[in-house]
CSV table of C-alpha atoms and ligand atoms in Angstrom, one decimal:
chain,number,residue,atom,x,y,z
A,225,MET,CA,0.0,0.0,0.0
A,226,ALA,CA,1.3,3.5,-0.8
A,227,GLN,CA,2.4,5.4,2.2
A,228,SER,CA,2.7,9.2,2.8
A,229,VAL,CA,6.5,9.7,3.1
A,230,LEU,CA,8.4,12.8,4.0
A,231,LEU,CA,11.9,12.8,2.5
A,232,THR,CA,14.2,15.4,4.0
A,233,GLY,CA,17.3,16.3,2.0
A,234,ALA,CA,15.4,15.1,-1.1
A,235,ALA,CA,17.6,17.1,-3.5
A,236,GLY,CA,20.8,15.4,-2.5
A,237,ARG,CA,22.5,12.2,-3.7
A,238,VAL,CA,20.8,9.7,-1.5
A,239,GLY,CA,17.5,11.4,-2.1
A,240,THR,CA,18.1,11.1,-5.9
A,241,ALA,CA,18.9,7.4,-5.6
A,242,ILE,CA,15.7,6.8,-3.5
A,243,LEU,CA,13.4,8.8,-5.8
A,244,GLY,CA,15.1,7.2,-8.9
A,245,GLY,CA,13.8,3.8,-7.7
A,246,LEU,CA,10.6,4.7,-5.8
A,247,ALA,CA,9.1,7.8,-7.3
A,248,ASP,CA,5.9,5.9,-8.2
A,249,GLU,CA,5.7,3.7,-5.1
A,250,HIS,CA,4.7,6.2,-2.4
A,251,GLU,CA,3.0,9.5,-1.9
A,252,TRP,CA,6.0,11.9,-1.5
A,253,ARG,CA,6.4,15.1,0.3
A,254,LEU,CA,10.0,16.3,-0.3
A,255,LEU,CA,11.8,18.8,1.9
A,256,ASP,CA,15.1,20.5,1.2
A,257,ARG,CA,16.5,23.9,1.9
A,258,ASP,CA,17.6,24.1,-1.7
A,259,PRO,CA,14.8,24.9,-4.1
A,260,PRO,CA,14.1,22.2,-6.8
A,261,THR,CA,16.0,22.4,-10.0
A,262,ASP,CA,14.4,19.3,-11.5
A,263,ASP,CA,11.0,17.6,-11.8
A,264,TYR,CA,10.1,15.8,-8.6
A,265,PRO,CA,7.2,13.5,-7.6
A,266,GLY,CA,4.7,14.8,-5.1
A,267,GLU,CA,5.0,18.1,-3.3
A,268,PHE,CA,8.2,20.0,-2.6
A,269,VAL,CA,8.7,22.1,0.5
A,270,VAL,CA,11.6,24.5,0.6
A,271,ALA,CA,12.6,24.7,4.3
A,272,ASP,CA,15.4,24.2,6.7
A,273,ILE,CA,15.1,21.3,9.1
A,274,THR,CA,16.0,23.6,12.0
A,275,ASP,CA,12.9,25.7,11.3
A,276,GLU,CA,10.5,24.1,13.8
A,277,ASP,CA,7.3,25.6,12.4
A,278,ALA,CA,8.1,24.6,8.8
A,279,VAL,CA,9.0,21.1,9.9
A,280,ARG,CA,5.8,20.7,11.9
A,281,GLU,CA,3.8,21.9,8.9
A,282,ALA,CA,5.6,19.4,6.6
A,283,MET,CA,4.9,16.6,9.0
A,284,ALA,CA,1.1,16.8,8.8
A,285,GLY,CA,-0.5,13.6,7.4
A,286,ILE,CA,2.8,11.8,7.1
A,287,ASP,CA,3.2,8.0,7.9
A,288,VAL,CA,6.9,7.6,7.4
A,289,VAL,CA,9.9,10.0,7.5
A,290,LEU,CA,13.1,9.3,5.6
A,291,HIS,CA,15.5,11.8,7.3
A,292,LEU,CA,18.5,12.5,5.1
A,293,ALA,CA,19.0,16.2,5.4
A,294,GLY,CA,22.3,17.3,7.0
A,295,ASP,CA,25.9,18.1,6.4
A,296,PRO,CA,27.4,14.9,4.8
A,297,ARG,CA,31.0,16.0,4.9
A,298,LYS,CA,33.4,13.9,6.9
A,299,THR,CA,35.4,17.1,7.5
A,300,ALA,CA,32.3,19.1,8.5
A,301,PRO,CA,33.1,21.5,11.4
A,302,TRP,CA,31.3,21.3,14.7
A,303,ASP,CA,29.1,24.4,14.2
A,304,SER,CA,27.6,22.9,11.1
A,305,VAL,CA,27.0,19.4,12.4
A,306,LEU,CA,25.6,20.8,15.6
A,307,THR,CA,23.1,22.9,13.7
A,308,ASN,CA,22.2,20.7,10.7
A,309,ASN,CA,22.8,17.2,11.9
A,310,ILE,CA,22.0,17.3,15.6
A,311,ASP,CA,19.6,20.2,16.2
A,312,GLY,CA,18.0,19.5,12.8
A,313,THR,CA,17.5,15.8,13.7
A,314,GLN,CA,16.0,16.6,17.1
A,315,THR,CA,13.6,19.0,15.4
A,316,VAL,CA,12.5,16.3,12.9
A,317,TYR,CA,11.9,13.7,15.7
A,318,GLU,CA,10.0,16.1,17.9
A,319,ALA,CA,7.7,17.1,15.1
A,320,ALA,CA,7.3,13.5,13.9
A,321,VAL,CA,6.2,12.3,17.4
A,322,ASP,CA,3.8,15.2,17.8
A,323,ALA,CA,2.3,14.5,14.4
A,324,GLY,CA,1.8,10.8,15.1
A,325,VAL,CA,4.3,9.6,12.5
A,326,GLU,CA,4.7,5.8,12.6
A,327,LYS,CA,8.4,5.3,11.5
A,328,VAL,CA,11.5,7.3,11.0
A,329,ALA,CA,14.5,6.0,9.0
A,330,PHE,CA,17.6,8.0,9.8
A,331,ALA,CA,20.6,8.3,7.4
A,332,SER,CA,23.4,7.4,9.7
A,333,SER,CA,26.9,6.7,8.4
A,334,ASN,CA,29.9,4.4,8.3
A,335,HIS,CA,31.6,7.3,10.0
A,336,ALA,CA,29.7,6.5,13.2
A,337,VAL,CA,32.1,3.6,13.5
A,338,GLY,CA,35.0,4.9,11.4
A,339,ALA,CA,37.6,4.6,14.2
A,340,PHE,CA,37.4,0.8,14.2
A,341,GLU,CA,39.6,1.1,11.1
A,342,THR,CA,42.8,1.3,13.1
A,343,GLU,CA,46.3,1.4,11.6
A,344,GLU,CA,46.8,-2.3,12.7
A,345,ARG,CA,43.6,-3.4,10.9
A,346,THR,CA,44.0,-1.4,7.7
A,347,PRO,CA,44.2,-1.9,4.8
A,348,GLU,CA,43.8,-5.7,5.4
A,349,MET,CA,40.3,-5.3,6.6
A,350,TYR,CA,39.2,-4.0,3.3
A,351,ARG,CA,40.3,-7.2,1.5
A,352,THR,CA,38.6,-10.6,0.9
A,353,ASP,CA,41.1,-12.7,2.9
A,354,ASP,CA,40.2,-10.7,6.1
A,355,ASP,CA,37.2,-11.6,8.2
A,356,TYR,CA,36.9,-8.6,10.5
A,357,LEU,CA,33.2,-7.8,10.8
A,358,LEU,CA,31.0,-5.1,12.5
A,359,ASP,CA,27.4,-6.0,12.8
A,360,GLY,CA,25.7,-3.0,14.5
A,361,THR,CA,25.8,-4.3,18.0
A,362,GLU,CA,29.3,-2.8,18.7
A,363,LEU,CA,29.6,0.4,20.6
A,364,PRO,CA,29.8,3.5,18.3
A,365,ARG,CA,33.3,4.6,17.5
A,366,PRO,CA,33.3,7.8,15.4
A,367,GLY,CA,36.5,9.0,13.8
A,368,ASN,CA,35.5,12.6,13.2
A,369,LEU,CA,32.9,15.2,14.4
A,370,TYR,CA,30.6,14.3,11.5
A,371,GLY,CA,30.6,10.7,12.9
A,372,VAL,CA,29.9,12.1,16.3
A,373,SER,CA,26.8,13.8,14.9
A,374,LYS,CA,25.6,10.6,13.4
A,375,VAL,CA,26.0,8.7,16.6
A,376,THR,CA,24.0,11.5,18.3
A,377,GLY,CA,21.3,11.1,15.7
A,378,GLU,CA,21.1,7.4,16.5
A,379,ALA,CA,20.8,8.2,20.2
A,380,LEU,CA,18.1,10.7,19.5
A,381,GLY,CA,16.2,7.9,17.7
A,382,ARG,CA,16.7,5.6,20.7
A,383,TYR,CA,15.3,8.3,23.0
A,384,TYR,CA,12.2,9.1,20.9
A,385,HIS,CA,11.5,5.4,20.4
A,386,ASP,CA,11.8,4.5,24.1
A,387,GLU,CA,9.9,7.6,25.2
A,388,TYR,CA,7.2,7.8,22.6
A,389,GLY,CA,7.1,4.4,20.8
A,390,ILE,CA,7.9,5.7,17.3
A,391,SER,CA,9.6,3.0,15.2
A,392,VAL,CA,13.2,3.9,14.3
A,393,VAL,CA,15.7,2.5,11.9
A,394,ASN,CA,19.2,3.9,11.7
A,395,VAL,CA,20.8,3.1,8.3
A,396,ARG,CA,24.6,3.3,8.5
A,397,ILE,CA,25.1,4.1,4.9
A,398,GLY,CA,28.4,3.0,3.3
A,399,ASN,CA,29.6,4.7,0.1
A,400,LEU,CA,26.8,5.5,-2.3
A,401,THR,CA,28.2,5.8,-5.8
A,402,GLU,CA,26.2,5.9,-9.0
A,403,GLY,CA,26.7,3.5,-11.8
A,404,HIS,CA,29.7,1.6,-10.6
A,405,PRO,CA,31.7,0.9,-7.4
A,406,PRO,CA,34.3,3.4,-6.3
A,407,ILE,CA,37.5,3.1,-8.5
A,408,ASP,CA,40.9,2.5,-6.9
A,409,TYR,CA,39.4,2.8,-3.5
A,410,GLU,CA,39.4,-0.5,-1.5
A,411,ARG,CA,37.5,0.9,1.5
A,412,GLY,CA,34.8,2.3,-0.7
A,413,GLN,CA,34.4,-0.9,-2.7
A,414,ALA,CA,33.9,-2.9,0.6
A,415,MET,CA,31.1,-0.5,1.6
A,416,TRP,CA,29.7,0.3,-1.8
A,417,LEU,CA,25.9,0.9,-1.9
A,418,SER,CA,24.5,1.0,-5.4
A,419,TYR,CA,21.7,3.4,-6.3
A,420,ARG,CA,19.4,0.4,-6.9
A,421,ASP,CA,20.1,-1.2,-3.5
A,422,CYS,CA,19.8,2.1,-1.8
A,423,ALA,CA,16.3,2.6,-3.2
A,424,HIS,CA,15.3,-0.9,-2.3
A,425,LEU,CA,16.8,-0.6,1.3
A,426,PHE,CA,14.8,2.6,2.0
A,427,ASP,CA,11.7,1.0,0.5
A,428,ARG,CA,12.1,-1.7,3.1
A,429,CYS,CA,12.5,0.9,5.8
A,430,ILE,CA,9.1,2.4,4.7
A,431,ARG,CA,7.3,-1.0,4.5
A,432,ALA,CA,8.8,-3.2,7.2
A,433,ASP,CA,7.7,-3.4,10.8
A,434,TYR,CA,10.4,-2.8,13.4
A,435,ASP,CA,11.0,-1.2,16.8
A,436,TYR,CA,14.5,0.2,17.1
A,437,GLU,CA,17.2,-0.9,14.7
A,438,ILE,CA,20.7,-0.2,13.6
A,439,VAL,CA,21.6,-1.7,10.2
A,440,TYR,CA,24.4,-1.2,7.7
A,441,GLY,CA,23.4,0.1,4.3
A,442,ILE,CA,25.8,-1.5,1.8
A,443,SER,CA,25.4,-3.8,-1.3
A,444,ASP,CA,26.2,-7.5,-1.1
A,445,ASN,CA,29.9,-6.9,-1.8
A,446,ASP,CA,32.2,-10.0,-1.7
A,447,ARG,CA,34.4,-8.3,0.8
A,448,LYS,CA,32.4,-6.4,3.5
A,449,TYR,CA,33.4,-5.5,7.0
A,450,TYR,CA,29.9,-4.5,7.7
A,451,SER,CA,27.4,-7.3,8.1
A,452,ILE,CA,24.1,-6.9,6.3
A,453,GLU,CA,22.4,-9.7,8.2
A,454,ARG,CA,20.5,-7.4,10.5
A,455,ALA,CA,19.2,-5.5,7.5
A,456,ARG,CA,18.1,-8.8,5.9
A,457,GLU,CA,16.4,-10.0,9.1
A,458,ALA,CA,14.7,-6.8,10.3
A,459,LEU,CA,13.8,-5.3,7.0
A,460,ASP,CA,13.9,-8.1,4.5
A,461,TYR,CA,16.6,-6.3,2.6
A,462,GLU,CA,17.7,-8.3,-0.5
A,463,PRO,CA,20.5,-6.4,-2.3
A,464,GLN,CA,21.2,-7.2,-5.9
A,465,ASP,CA,24.6,-5.6,-6.4
A,466,ASN,CA,28.2,-6.5,-5.5
A,467,SER,CA,31.2,-4.4,-6.1
A,468,ALA,CA,33.3,-7.4,-7.0
A,469,ARG,CA,31.0,-8.5,-9.8
A,470,HIS,CA,30.4,-5.2,-11.5
A,471,ASP,CA,31.3,-4.8,-15.2
B,86,LIG,N1,26.2,9.8,0.1
B,86,LIG,C1,26.7,8.8,0.9
B,86,LIG,O1,27.5,8.0,0.5
B,86,LIG,C2,26.4,8.9,2.4
B,86,LIG,C3,25.4,9.7,2.9
B,86,LIG,N2,25.1,9.7,4.3
B,86,LIG,C4,24.1,10.6,4.8
B,86,LIG,O2,23.0,10.6,4.0
B,86,LIG,C5,22.4,11.9,4.0
B,86,LIG,C6,22.3,12.5,2.6
B,86,LIG,O3,23.6,12.5,2.1
B,86,LIG,P1,23.9,13.0,0.6
B,86,LIG,O4,22.7,12.8,-0.2
B,86,LIG,O5,25.1,12.3,0.1
B,86,LIG,O6,24.2,14.5,0.8
B,86,LIG,P2,23.9,15.7,-0.2
B,86,LIG,O7,24.7,16.9,0.3
B,86,LIG,O8,24.0,15.3,-1.6
B,86,LIG,O9,22.4,15.9,0.2
B,86,LIG,C7,22.0,16.5,1.4
B,86,LIG,C8,20.7,17.4,1.1
B,86,LIG,O10,20.3,17.9,2.4
B,86,LIG,C9,20.0,19.2,2.3
B,86,LIG,N3,20.2,19.9,3.6
B,86,LIG,C10,21.4,19.9,4.3
B,86,LIG,N4,21.2,20.6,5.4
B,86,LIG,C11,19.9,20.9,5.4
B,86,LIG,C12,19.1,21.6,6.4
B,86,LIG,N5,19.6,22.1,7.5
B,86,LIG,N6,17.8,21.8,6.1
B,86,LIG,C13,17.2,21.3,4.9
B,86,LIG,N7,17.9,20.6,4.0
B,86,LIG,C14,19.3,20.5,4.3
B,86,LIG,C15,21.0,19.8,1.2
B,86,LIG,O11,20.5,20.9,0.6
B,86,LIG,C16,21.1,18.6,0.3
B,86,LIG,O12,20.1,18.6,-0.8
B,86,LIG,C17,23.3,12.8,4.9
B,86,LIG,O13,22.7,12.8,6.2
B,86,LIG,C18,24.6,12.0,5.0
B,86,LIG,O14,25.3,12.2,6.2
B,86,LIG,C19,25.7,8.7,5.1
B,86,LIG,C20,26.6,7.9,4.6
B,86,LIG,C21,27.0,7.9,3.2
B,87,LIG,O1,29.0,9.4,5.5
B,87,LIG,C1,29.5,9.5,4.4
B,87,LIG,O2,30.3,8.5,3.9
B,87,LIG,C2,30.6,8.4,2.5
B,87,LIG,C3,31.7,7.4,2.4
B,87,LIG,O3,32.8,7.8,3.2
B,87,LIG,P1,34.3,8.0,2.6
B,87,LIG,O4,35.1,8.3,3.8
B,87,LIG,O5,34.6,6.7,1.9
B,87,LIG,O6,34.2,9.1,1.6
B,87,LIG,C4,31.0,9.7,2.0
B,87,LIG,O7,31.3,9.6,0.6
B,87,LIG,C5,29.8,10.6,2.2
B,87,LIG,O8,30.0,11.9,1.7
B,87,LIG,C6,29.5,10.8,3.7
B,87,LIG,O9,28.3,11.5,3.9
């Protein structure tokens, strides 16, 4: 059944991948601080996620929120991640709970656990003969302030789930690259998420039933140091792409 979905950060790369696969699958309300430069499905709201009134208005009648908006730079400074990623995410959760939204899928990141990639483990852990694996039950270990903001977003979701019962899935997205896996970049190949698998994964976040989850969002790459088992179990995620088998 089509659901009413609010997609924040709709004009960005992840939003483009999602809408590329799912434009006709749901009823979309798109939100971005950048005005649309293209044709989009549904309705487009130009607003900043730190604007409480605008976010509340955008939340009316929504079943599911895919919350992507934020500063995606791994070098982002504290003032930007504090405003866009932490304050903005809290604003989105508060408005979602007040509006009776059922589910929120939060775009977390590999950088929430980036500091597991120690000098002793790398580059071996990026290669097929290594079996080092993170499965989402490990403690967070961010390697930069951007990663800290993503861990904080996951904790905000934990709080709003426990306090208000809203369903939350945190998707620790790997490296989304269009058309082909990253070239000459072993780390990126191990955490490649194709556009097709990205759309399918967020479709499962919209349709599946869950309480509070942390899953890794990567394709079924031969070498992966992030397990996709929890995404398979909790969301019925069935990726089709693999960085090692791409022409
Ligand atoms: N692209 C990737 O490989 C990965 C992305 N992510 C996360 O996914 C999300 C989307 O990332 P991308 O699409 O790659 O980034 P992007 O920069 O292409 O898109 C982000 C969108 O959010 C909007 N935005 C930013 N701050 C905003 C605010 N305060 N209010 C309203 N809109 C705002 C921007 O205008 C932009 O259109 C981010 O939260 C990022 O941290 C996580 C891991 C990997
Ligand atoms: O969280 C993110 O991660 C991806 C992949 O990280 P990288 O260190 O391999 O570049 C990054 O491309 C994206 O911009 C960022 O938001």
